[in-house]
Amino acid sequence: MKALLVQDLWVKRGKNIVLKGVSLEADERSILVVLGPNAAGKTTLLDAIAGIVIPFRGLIEIMGRIVYSSNNPKVFVPPEKRKVALVPQEYALFPHMSVYENIAFGLRAKKLSREQIRAKVMHVAEILGITSILDKRPDQLSGGQQQRVALARALAVEPDLLLLDEPFSAMDAPTRERMRSELKRLLKELGITTVMVTHSFADAWALGDVIVVLKDGKKIAGAHPRELIEKPLNHGVAEFLGYIVLKGRVEHVEHNVVILEAPGLLALRVQQVNTSLFKPGSCVLIAFRPDDVVLSKKPLSDVNTFTAKIEEVSFTRYGVRLIIDVGSLKLSVEAPRGPLTVLVGAKLSPGDKVFVHIPPNIINITPCQTD
Amino acid sequence: MRKIVEMGRLAYCVPSILLALGFIVVLTSLFIWVQPSTILQSLISREIRFAIGLSLITSFTVATTALVLGVPVAYAMARGIIPGGRLLETILLIPFGMPPVAVGATLLVFFTNTRPGSLLDELFRIVFTPRGLLVAQFFVVYPIVLRVLKNGFDSVNPIYEAVSRTLGYTQLKTMIHVTLPMASHSVLSAFLLAFIRALGEFGASVTLAGAIRFKTETIPIALYLSISGGELGSAMALIMISMIVAGVSVFTLLLLEEKSRAHGVVRA
Ligand SMILES: Nc1ncnc2c1ncn2[C@@H]1O[C@H](COP(=O)(O)OP(=O)(O)OP(=O)(O)O)[C@@H](O)[C@H]1O
Ligand SMILES: [Mg+2]
């Protein structure tokens, strides 16, 4: 039995058709990651599974029970009877309740005694390490704490299905990294079937047992991440996610590091756990996000640092967009103004020389398809 | 730098203080006309006590009713549940923009000259009765309640309701445990504004319920009767009472607002 089965799901929001025939499934105790850019329909998909929006066509089954069907007989099970728990992007902790009351909220809807509720709240609070903040109000918590409380509130009711909407979007990079591995360990320990939506490639790879890629309301790819690595990286998928995709050649392999050669990028070092897939001389696909590269006036590191020339400078809402020329490679990079000013200088103009550093741990590589 | 800040503060303080002083002078000016003893005597008269009692009862009843009937309608409007919600809202807000006398006159025509109206009047005896006061005040007050409640519900992100539903709460339970508490600030404001407005309601009430001593005599109607009868003492007493009641209500409103803000309930 599948923990979740979605077939040919169509959902309208206002006048727009937001999901156009999406099908997917998740095994019990697995983590399904739905990866997609903004406005792909990720949140809408979760809302439809939770029963918050009503689709106009399709089928949704949770733990073998049909909760929505547009075919005869038509079925719509309201959200409170679906046994799913939702952790929305903005966490949505109830501001008029303490942390304890937030976690106890779902339990109070059941016929449980005060003691039973207390025991369950304490249990999840312990698992998530938030026993010390149970008396606080949500607005006194940090982003990471809020996320734990939202998770605790969802897990307390022991749902059949956990729905996570962009769980890390409100966190800075180091916290994000830590919470990612923590969450994965927790979900696996509890053995709870999870659907997580995100626009982050890294989140998807770190957590997903299966990754489904959603774009414009359609599923354009779906695979185990291992397959995504062992089999070729899907060009289209990476590119639509804003990645730069290059072809390169493996030069040699050291412990945990693959050294590559790519047009314009000599001796590119890539951190890789499974280095056995990369034989010297073989072809690799290299993918990285241009926004993850670091520009500076002086070289920042002695690895993966290349000289480049600024071709275009334009100002955007978030910072500065630069088109830079690295050998034969043109990169369009958007950087926040502050770091850019510190590392490169206040005045940027076309023709200036800069150094480009591509951190070894942000690069994804896979062997080329042999055909 | 400091000088500029202080000048800025002055620019806010001076008009505030001047206006408050102006209001005090205007509000108290009436009392130089009459001896305090006359006012005190009127205060203990049976008629004035009746007017105070009737005013408080009708205002409380009307504010409560408007709130209870306001919640579902305001919620439906805020969440766009009803098709053509804007038209509905316009219709329900029309009395807000009408002179209260016009509202009263319209109601009077409805209850005396139309078939459903006369039937209702026969059943419930509305025209020229205390029940007429309730009806008249309701029409004046309901649009205010609707506005304030709708703003309150607008400020509650529906995602909270979604979470509550998935955690096992029905739509009704979600309203009670999530939406209303999160909009509690607006609910309180709506009630108190309705109560205060109903206390001062004169035009619609007098037109539909009449100015009948010991029957439909609210504070404003009693005031009207005493002024037209030349009884300055009781008029002053009534004015003083209405000022005190308004003052206490407004102060309570402000206190409750502050309290619900302190609880962090207001943040959306
Ligand atoms: N309540 C709504 N009414 C009308 N259109 C909506 C509504 N909610 C979402 N949409 C539209 O539906 C599309 C998909 O929205 P959705 O929130 O599901 O995307 P998403 O993948 O979660 O995006 P994001 O990464 O920005 O969270 C968007 O074009 C959005 O504008
Ligand atoms: Mg979203």
XYZ file of C-alpha atoms and ligand atoms in Angstrom:
671
model
C 0.000 0.000 0.000
C 1.164 3.484 -0.799
C 1.039 6.030 2.013
C 0.102 8.657 -0.549
C -1.268 8.294 -4.027
C -2.106 11.278 -6.203
C -3.474 10.698 -9.677
C -4.111 13.213 -12.435
C -4.766 16.048 -10.012
C -6.136 19.318 -11.376
C -6.548 22.343 -9.130
C -7.754 25.862 -9.819
C -6.856 28.895 -7.742
C -9.060 31.830 -8.576
C -9.283 31.707 -12.349
C -5.900 30.049 -12.921
C -5.356 26.357 -13.303
C -2.425 25.843 -10.963
C -2.000 22.052 -10.997
C -2.373 20.370 -14.356
C -2.682 16.632 -14.013
C -0.101 15.884 -11.351
C 0.479 12.256 -10.368
C 2.797 11.054 -7.645
C 3.099 8.534 -4.869
C 4.991 7.968 -1.663
C 5.872 4.738 0.119
C 5.215 4.358 3.782
C 7.936 5.926 5.948
C 9.554 7.639 2.977
C 10.312 11.286 2.302
C 8.961 12.602 -0.961
C 10.439 15.912 -1.998
C 8.603 18.086 -4.480
C 11.097 20.461 -6.030
C 10.061 23.443 -8.095
C 10.575 27.147 -8.699
C 8.322 29.860 -7.324
C 4.698 29.640 -8.423
C 5.141 26.054 -9.602
C 2.146 25.033 -7.511
C 4.002 23.386 -4.624
C 1.964 24.947 -1.834
C -1.209 24.309 -3.783
C -0.303 20.636 -4.020
C 0.107 20.407 -0.242
C -3.140 22.315 0.270
C -4.956 19.871 -1.978
C -3.530 16.866 -0.137
C -4.534 18.448 3.186
C -8.022 19.255 1.913
C -7.681 23.005 2.240
C -8.315 23.578 -1.444
C -10.698 21.443 -3.440
C -9.390 20.102 -6.763
C -11.696 19.819 -9.742
C -10.366 16.575 -11.100
C -8.292 13.643 -9.955
C -7.785 11.258 -7.089
C -6.021 11.474 -3.733
C -5.543 8.448 -1.529
C -3.912 8.504 1.899
C -2.965 5.174 3.484
C -5.260 3.389 1.086
C -8.245 5.580 1.887
C -9.693 7.767 -0.849
C -9.904 11.324 0.497
C -10.691 13.008 -2.804
C -12.107 11.667 -6.013
C -13.771 13.430 -8.892
C -15.063 10.155 -10.321
C -18.200 8.441 -9.228
C -18.689 8.204 -6.401
C -17.370 11.689 -5.766
C -15.442 11.888 -2.508
C -14.239 14.803 -0.440
C -12.999 14.112 3.062
C -12.645 17.371 5.037
C -9.166 18.247 6.370
C -10.002 17.415 9.977
C -10.677 13.788 8.996
C -7.617 13.201 6.803
C -5.012 12.511 9.471
C -2.472 14.742 7.776
C -0.491 17.441 9.534
C 0.685 20.565 7.819
C 3.727 22.669 8.670
C 3.273 25.772 6.541
C 6.087 27.883 5.205
C 5.455 30.630 7.752
C 4.984 28.012 10.518
C 1.742 29.710 11.607
C 2.139 29.146 15.323
C -0.970 30.389 17.079
C 0.088 33.732 18.565
C -2.547 33.627 21.306
C -1.185 30.391 22.768
C 1.996 29.375 24.534
C 4.329 26.839 22.970
C 2.783 24.150 25.174
C -0.736 25.056 24.097
C 0.337 25.114 20.460
C 1.662 21.577 20.700
C -1.360 20.417 22.689
C -3.780 22.022 20.221
C -4.346 19.003 17.987
C -4.495 16.646 20.962
C -7.299 18.698 22.538
C -9.520 17.876 19.556
C -9.281 14.224 20.511
C -10.874 12.558 23.481
C -7.821 12.507 25.684
C -7.390 13.246 29.369
C -5.274 16.157 30.581
C -2.579 13.720 31.704
C -2.502 11.924 28.370
C -2.196 15.243 26.566
C 0.553 16.363 28.906
C 2.472 13.130 28.416
C 2.290 13.362 24.636
C 3.293 17.017 24.576
C 6.278 16.325 26.828
C 7.247 13.368 24.662
C 7.430 15.307 21.373
C 8.932 18.320 23.125
C 11.726 16.086 24.358
C 12.328 14.560 20.944
C 12.625 18.038 19.460
C 14.589 19.477 22.366
C 12.153 22.239 23.201
C 11.119 21.382 26.755
C 12.730 24.560 28.060
C 10.602 26.901 25.956
C 7.156 25.398 26.566
C 5.965 28.447 28.523
C 7.055 30.983 25.945
C 4.923 32.745 23.393
C 5.666 32.165 19.694
C 6.840 35.741 19.171
C 9.633 35.175 21.706
C 11.182 32.372 19.647
C 13.917 32.296 17.039
C 13.186 30.988 13.549
C 14.720 27.605 14.318
C 12.742 27.254 17.542
C 9.533 28.217 15.774
C 10.148 25.511 13.231
C 10.636 22.905 15.936
C 7.441 23.965 17.658
C 5.517 23.800 14.385
C 6.942 20.337 13.811
C 6.104 19.285 17.347
C 2.535 20.506 16.918
C 2.219 18.452 13.737
C 3.910 15.334 15.098
C 1.971 15.335 18.382
C -1.184 14.109 16.641
C 0.704 11.186 15.073
C -0.518 11.874 11.541
C -0.493 9.383 8.679
C 1.188 11.983 6.525
C 3.351 14.990 7.340
C 3.307 17.917 4.914
C 6.239 20.337 5.081
C 6.179 23.553 3.071
C 9.668 25.020 2.532
C 10.731 24.111 6.067
C 14.083 25.905 5.886
C 13.245 29.039 3.963
C 13.319 31.297 7.026
C 16.789 30.157 8.148
C 20.303 31.361 7.538
C 22.684 29.020 5.750
C 24.438 27.373 8.728
C 21.164 26.789 10.622
C 19.646 25.462 7.452
C 22.434 22.936 7.039
C 22.123 21.742 10.636
C 18.321 21.545 10.612
C 18.383 19.612 7.352
C 20.318 16.675 8.761
C 18.483 16.879 12.072
C 15.104 16.754 10.357
C 16.112 13.832 8.208
C 17.288 11.846 11.217
C 14.098 12.672 13.108
C 11.748 11.734 10.288
C 13.558 8.463 9.730
C 13.551 7.658 13.442
C 9.847 8.305 13.732
C 9.195 6.536 10.445
C 6.677 9.095 9.361
C 5.713 9.485 5.717
C 6.567 13.012 4.652
C 5.896 15.199 1.660
C 8.215 18.169 1.631
C 8.114 20.922 -0.960
C 11.064 23.170 -1.633
C 12.742 25.209 -4.307
C 16.183 24.257 -3.051
C 18.138 21.605 -4.914
C 20.280 21.053 -1.824
C 17.253 20.445 0.420
C 15.853 18.016 -2.091
C 19.041 16.060 -2.353
C 19.692 16.049 1.361
C 16.265 14.768 2.362
C 14.427 13.139 -0.503
C 13.999 9.410 -0.906
C 12.218 10.397 -4.079
C 12.394 13.759 -5.788
C 9.591 15.015 -7.982
C 10.202 18.140 -10.000
C 7.209 20.392 -10.521
C 7.080 23.246 -13.002
C 4.085 25.324 -14.059
C 1.778 22.864 -12.362
C 3.165 19.839 -14.191
C 5.481 17.102 -13.045
C 8.523 17.221 -15.306
C 10.682 14.671 -13.524
C 10.535 12.167 -10.738
C 13.263 9.854 -9.505
C 15.293 8.616 -6.604
C 18.112 11.061 -5.957
C 20.567 8.170 -6.280
C 19.284 7.647 -9.788
C 19.642 11.342 -10.429
C 23.289 11.021 -9.519
C 24.120 7.606 -10.933
C 22.181 8.200 -14.089
C 22.794 11.513 -15.769
C 21.820 14.710 -14.157
C 18.809 15.931 -15.978
C 19.945 18.903 -17.959
C 16.535 20.479 -18.276
C 15.722 20.083 -14.621
C 18.952 21.635 -13.424
C 18.754 24.451 -15.903
C 15.214 25.425 -15.071
C 16.210 25.522 -11.431
C 18.687 28.240 -12.362
C 21.763 26.046 -12.384
C 24.616 26.473 -14.745
C 25.237 23.146 -16.413
C 28.610 22.454 -18.018
C 30.313 19.482 -19.524
C 33.760 18.668 -18.137
C 36.358 15.945 -17.872
C 37.657 14.189 -14.758
C 41.336 14.888 -14.283
C 41.983 12.817 -11.217
C 40.317 11.741 -7.998
C 41.618 12.265 -4.484
C 40.075 11.246 -1.201
C 36.560 12.738 -1.307
C 37.522 15.237 -3.984
C 37.156 15.021 -7.741
C 39.344 17.325 -9.787
C 37.888 18.355 -13.108
C 38.656 20.333 -16.142
C 35.934 22.368 -17.774
C 35.928 25.165 -20.323
C 37.321 28.213 -18.577
C 37.585 26.404 -15.256
C 40.900 24.598 -14.828
C 41.505 22.195 -11.949
C 37.993 22.582 -10.571
C 37.752 20.733 -7.267
C 34.461 19.186 -6.246
C 33.720 17.577 -2.925
C 32.051 14.246 -3.480
C 31.330 11.413 -1.089
C 30.926 8.744 -3.712
C 34.057 9.290 -5.802
C 34.022 5.769 -7.274
C 31.669 6.891 -10.052
C 34.242 9.240 -11.503
C 37.102 7.708 -13.442
C 39.920 9.910 -14.706
C 39.348 10.968 -18.273
C 35.576 10.360 -18.140
C 32.953 12.943 -19.027
C 30.971 14.679 -16.247
C 28.088 17.097 -16.062
C 28.797 19.945 -13.676
C 26.010 21.991 -12.141
C 26.147 24.891 -9.727
C 24.096 27.951 -8.914
C 25.663 31.165 -10.164
C 24.404 32.906 -7.045
C 26.578 30.636 -4.900
C 29.854 31.846 -6.357
C 31.875 34.454 -4.488
C 33.455 37.461 -6.176
C 36.413 39.312 -4.731
C 39.134 41.810 -5.594
C 41.902 39.616 -4.152
C 41.922 35.827 -4.471
C 40.036 34.355 -1.487
C 41.321 30.827 -1.713
C 43.945 28.875 -3.605
C 41.418 26.392 -4.979
C 38.602 26.959 -7.459
C 39.542 30.578 -7.873
C 39.540 32.018 -11.361
C 40.156 35.408 -12.862
C 37.246 37.043 -14.601
C 36.238 40.259 -16.259
C 33.073 42.217 -15.496
C 31.033 42.748 -18.621
C 27.844 44.324 -17.342
C 26.642 45.857 -14.080
C 23.014 46.480 -13.215
C 21.257 47.212 -9.973
C 18.327 45.115 -8.810
C 15.985 45.044 -5.874
C 18.215 42.647 -3.957
C 21.649 43.809 -4.942
C 23.772 43.932 -8.028
C 23.535 41.754 -11.091
C 26.806 41.229 -12.852
C 27.604 39.496 -16.063
C 31.137 38.216 -15.802
C 33.386 36.503 -18.241
C 35.386 33.545 -16.905
C 37.493 32.266 -19.755
C 34.932 31.157 -22.280
C 32.176 30.984 -19.682
C 29.681 33.767 -19.103
C 28.078 33.875 -15.672
C 25.156 36.037 -14.627
C 25.577 36.544 -10.899
C 23.328 38.394 -8.503
C 24.970 39.407 -5.253
C 23.777 41.434 -2.255
C 25.348 44.879 -2.226
C 26.975 44.613 1.231
C 29.248 41.577 0.722
C 30.023 42.758 -2.783
C 31.188 46.143 -1.550
C 33.394 44.542 1.094
C 34.926 41.926 -1.157
C 35.124 43.724 -4.463
C 34.846 47.425 -3.714
C 32.207 50.088 -3.930
C 32.786 50.925 -7.560
C 32.134 48.253 -10.125
C 32.367 48.954 -13.775
C 32.566 46.926 -16.941
C 36.112 45.904 -17.762
C 37.190 45.504 -14.089
C 39.110 42.373 -13.204
C 37.747 40.238 -10.343
C 38.373 36.809 -8.851
C 35.636 34.211 -8.884
C 35.608 31.540 -6.209
C 33.367 28.504 -6.643
C 33.214 26.697 -3.271
C 33.925 22.960 -3.798
C 30.893 21.906 -1.756
C 28.267 23.714 -3.833
C 29.016 21.941 -7.084
C 26.949 18.954 -8.190
C 28.480 16.515 -10.641
C 27.276 13.382 -12.362
C 28.780 11.199 -15.048
C 27.702 12.053 -18.595
C 25.206 9.837 -20.307
C 27.009 7.294 -22.462
C 25.257 7.093 -25.745
C 20.396 67.129 16.634
C 18.672 66.977 20.004
C 17.088 70.346 19.464
C 15.454 69.091 16.276
C 14.034 66.056 18.038
C 12.578 68.241 20.762
C 11.109 70.644 18.233
C 9.535 67.650 16.518
C 8.021 66.447 19.757
C 6.634 69.910 20.363
C 4.944 69.843 16.964
C 3.010 66.771 18.126
C 2.354 67.810 21.714
C 1.091 71.332 21.186
C -1.859 70.497 18.920
C -2.741 67.457 21.052
C -2.851 69.479 24.234
C -4.660 72.411 22.658
C -7.319 70.133 21.187
C -7.819 68.253 24.438
C -8.190 71.572 26.285
C -10.639 72.768 23.661
C -12.719 69.633 24.069
C -12.740 70.015 27.847
C -13.889 73.626 27.621
C -16.662 72.768 25.168
C -17.807 69.667 27.031
C -18.009 71.404 30.406
C -19.341 74.752 29.242
C -22.961 73.695 29.669
C -22.583 73.241 33.397
C -22.097 76.913 34.195
C -25.792 77.371 33.394
C -27.194 75.318 36.188
C -26.703 74.871 39.923
C -24.998 71.584 40.831
C -27.804 70.912 43.321
C -30.396 70.986 40.543
C -28.376 68.469 38.603
C -28.052 66.211 41.628
C -31.773 66.358 42.242
C -32.561 65.392 38.666
C -30.104 62.533 38.877
C -32.192 60.749 41.452
C -35.481 61.280 39.647
C -37.325 58.126 38.633
C -37.576 59.205 35.011
C -33.878 59.695 34.558
C -33.071 56.411 36.230
C -35.540 54.767 33.857
C -33.814 56.394 30.867
C -30.375 55.244 32.002
C -31.602 51.702 32.570
C -33.408 51.511 29.229
C -30.411 52.934 27.365
C -27.985 50.470 28.899
C -30.294 47.508 28.273
C -31.125 48.361 24.660
C -27.528 49.262 23.800
C -26.180 46.077 25.325
C -28.808 43.937 23.595
C -28.261 45.615 20.254
C -24.462 45.439 20.459
C -24.597 41.752 21.370
C -27.094 40.906 18.629
C -25.135 42.860 16.032
C -21.983 41.025 17.055
C -23.561 37.581 16.876
C -25.134 38.302 13.502
C -22.027 40.150 12.374
C -19.526 37.325 12.818
C -20.785 34.946 10.107
C -21.495 37.706 7.602
C -18.224 39.568 8.166
C -16.327 36.280 7.972
C -18.024 35.317 4.720
C -17.164 38.718 3.290
C -13.544 38.619 4.483
C -12.925 35.158 3.045
C -14.866 35.794 -0.151
C -17.113 32.827 0.571
C -20.204 34.432 -0.930
C -20.288 35.212 -4.628
C -21.082 38.883 -5.158
C -19.747 39.718 -1.717
C -19.085 43.328 -2.630
C -22.721 43.922 -3.558
C -23.815 42.335 -0.281
C -21.401 44.507 1.647
C -22.649 47.641 -0.098
C -26.248 46.828 0.752
C -25.460 46.146 4.387
C -23.427 49.337 4.711
C -26.017 51.674 3.171
C -27.640 52.617 6.525
C -24.200 53.764 7.688
C -24.236 56.578 5.155
C -27.857 57.634 5.746
C -29.002 60.234 8.264
C -30.353 58.205 11.203
C -33.719 59.967 10.846
C -33.909 58.653 7.315
C -33.198 55.135 8.558
C -35.938 55.519 11.176
C -38.405 56.898 8.658
C -37.649 54.066 6.227
C -38.226 51.527 8.981
C -41.458 53.276 9.967
C -42.758 53.077 6.418
C -41.724 49.422 6.204
C -43.503 48.428 9.419
C -46.656 50.434 8.771
C -47.118 50.424 5.015
C -45.858 47.131 3.633
C -47.395 43.736 4.001
C -44.424 41.823 5.518
C -43.656 44.838 7.695
C -47.154 45.151 9.113
C -47.235 41.429 9.729
C -44.007 41.663 11.709
C -45.323 44.687 13.580
C -48.499 42.832 14.458
C -46.530 39.853 15.701
C -43.816 41.689 17.628
C -45.269 45.181 18.209
C -42.359 47.246 17.030
C -43.597 50.712 16.094
C -43.669 53.085 19.081
C -42.489 50.402 21.513
C -39.146 49.658 23.189
C -38.673 46.881 20.631
C -38.695 49.630 18.024
C -35.661 51.075 19.801
C -33.838 47.779 19.335
C -34.703 47.593 15.652
C -33.773 51.217 14.955
C -30.500 50.996 16.861
C -29.649 47.707 15.186
C -29.875 49.193 11.710
C -27.619 52.070 12.671
C -25.097 49.927 14.512
C -24.857 46.787 12.383
C -22.811 48.308 9.541
C -20.196 49.517 12.039
C -19.911 46.061 13.571
C -19.608 44.538 10.124
C -16.805 46.881 9.083
C -14.752 46.362 12.212
C -15.225 42.576 12.250
C -14.352 42.260 8.590
C -11.129 44.163 9.139
C -10.399 41.864 12.050
C -10.958 38.693 10.023
C -8.922 40.120 7.151
C -5.995 40.394 9.530
C -6.109 36.682 10.377
C -4.075 34.786 7.791
C -6.193 31.816 6.591
C -3.142 29.582 6.980
C -3.846 29.461 10.743
C -7.304 28.132 10.015
C -5.867 25.597 7.596
C -3.488 24.308 10.263
C -6.317 24.100 12.759
C -8.465 22.117 10.332
C -5.736 19.564 9.644
C -5.236 19.193 13.395
C -8.780 17.906 13.740
C -10.883 21.011 14.258
C -14.071 21.477 12.249
C -14.859 24.787 10.617
C -16.969 25.877 13.583
C -14.399 24.810 16.173
C -11.699 26.582 14.178
C -13.773 29.766 14.288
C -14.111 29.454 18.063
C -10.558 28.398 18.923
C -8.493 30.190 16.294
C -10.196 32.877 14.248
C -12.163 34.641 16.974
C -9.334 34.665 19.532
C -6.923 35.928 16.901
C -9.405 38.652 15.959
C -10.426 39.232 19.592
C -9.158 42.769 19.454
C -11.577 43.594 16.627
C -14.416 41.701 18.240
C -14.026 43.806 21.378
C -13.755 47.010 19.388
C -16.825 46.107 17.368
C -18.830 45.454 20.523
C -17.808 48.620 22.307
C -18.191 50.851 19.266
C -21.646 49.375 18.721
C -22.533 49.868 22.370
C -21.364 53.491 22.394
C -23.060 54.305 19.117
C -26.319 52.714 20.299
C -26.207 54.731 23.531
C -26.141 57.970 21.573
C -28.639 56.894 18.919
C -31.485 59.372 18.639
C -32.743 60.014 15.091
C -33.709 56.511 14.046
C -34.990 55.590 17.510
C -37.250 58.583 17.954
C -38.703 58.157 14.481
C -39.557 54.481 14.830
C -40.173 54.150 18.572
C -41.391 57.658 19.361
C -40.566 59.799 22.386
C -42.839 58.264 25.008
C -42.119 58.938 28.683
C -41.408 55.782 30.713
C -41.735 53.677 27.587
C -39.253 54.476 24.844
C -37.328 57.014 26.824
C -33.609 56.386 26.348
C -31.049 58.947 27.499
C -31.050 60.887 24.192
C -34.844 60.799 24.000
C -35.215 61.876 27.621
C -32.820 64.703 26.848
C -34.921 65.728 23.876
C -38.043 65.676 26.048
C -36.488 67.761 28.799
C -35.008 70.329 26.452
C -38.278 70.756 24.577
C -40.066 70.951 27.951
C -37.645 73.586 29.236
C -36.405 71.417 32.110
C -32.817 72.574 32.085
C -31.804 70.773 35.291
C -32.638 67.314 34.048
C -31.251 68.158 30.622
C -27.900 69.006 32.196
C -28.008 65.866 34.331
C -28.656 63.751 31.239
C -25.867 65.424 29.326
C -23.535 64.768 32.197
C -24.593 61.142 32.342
C -24.117 60.620 28.647
C -20.655 62.134 28.942
C -19.748 59.857 31.826
C -21.106 56.743 30.107
C -19.278 57.656 26.900
C -16.092 58.370 28.830
C -16.207 55.082 30.721
C -16.989 53.079 27.575
C -14.251 54.666 25.514
C -11.734 54.255 28.309
C -12.680 50.577 28.632
C -12.278 50.187 24.891
C -8.792 51.610 25.025
C -7.840 49.437 27.999
C -9.072 46.269 26.327
C -7.251 47.180 23.152
C -4.034 47.576 25.052
C -4.565 44.314 26.861
C -5.170 42.273 23.757
C -2.134 43.877 22.164
C -0.022 42.938 25.187
C -1.098 39.329 24.662
C 0.276 39.439 21.166
C -3.098 38.545 19.770
C -3.258 41.475 17.438
C -0.315 40.513 15.311
C -1.509 38.861 12.152
N -5.454 32.031 -3.348
C -5.019 32.156 -4.615
N -5.768 32.778 -5.549
C -5.332 32.893 -6.820
N -4.159 32.440 -7.256
C -3.363 31.819 -6.369
C -3.742 31.638 -5.005
N -2.757 30.998 -4.369
C -1.801 30.782 -5.292
N -2.158 31.257 -6.496
C -1.371 31.184 -7.734
O -1.131 29.834 -8.010
C 0.182 29.648 -8.480
C 0.891 28.601 -7.652
O 0.982 29.062 -6.337
P 1.668 28.208 -5.190
O 1.621 29.044 -3.962
O 1.055 26.873 -5.135
O 3.152 28.094 -5.740
P 4.460 27.647 -4.973
O 5.126 26.663 -5.853
O 4.143 27.229 -3.591
O 5.301 28.973 -4.990
P 6.308 29.574 -3.866
O 7.624 28.911 -4.106
O 6.344 31.014 -4.224
O 5.752 29.294 -2.519
C 0.834 31.007 -8.472
O 0.824 31.534 -9.774
C -0.030 31.829 -7.564
O -0.043 33.154 -7.987
Mg 4.673 28.002 -1.664
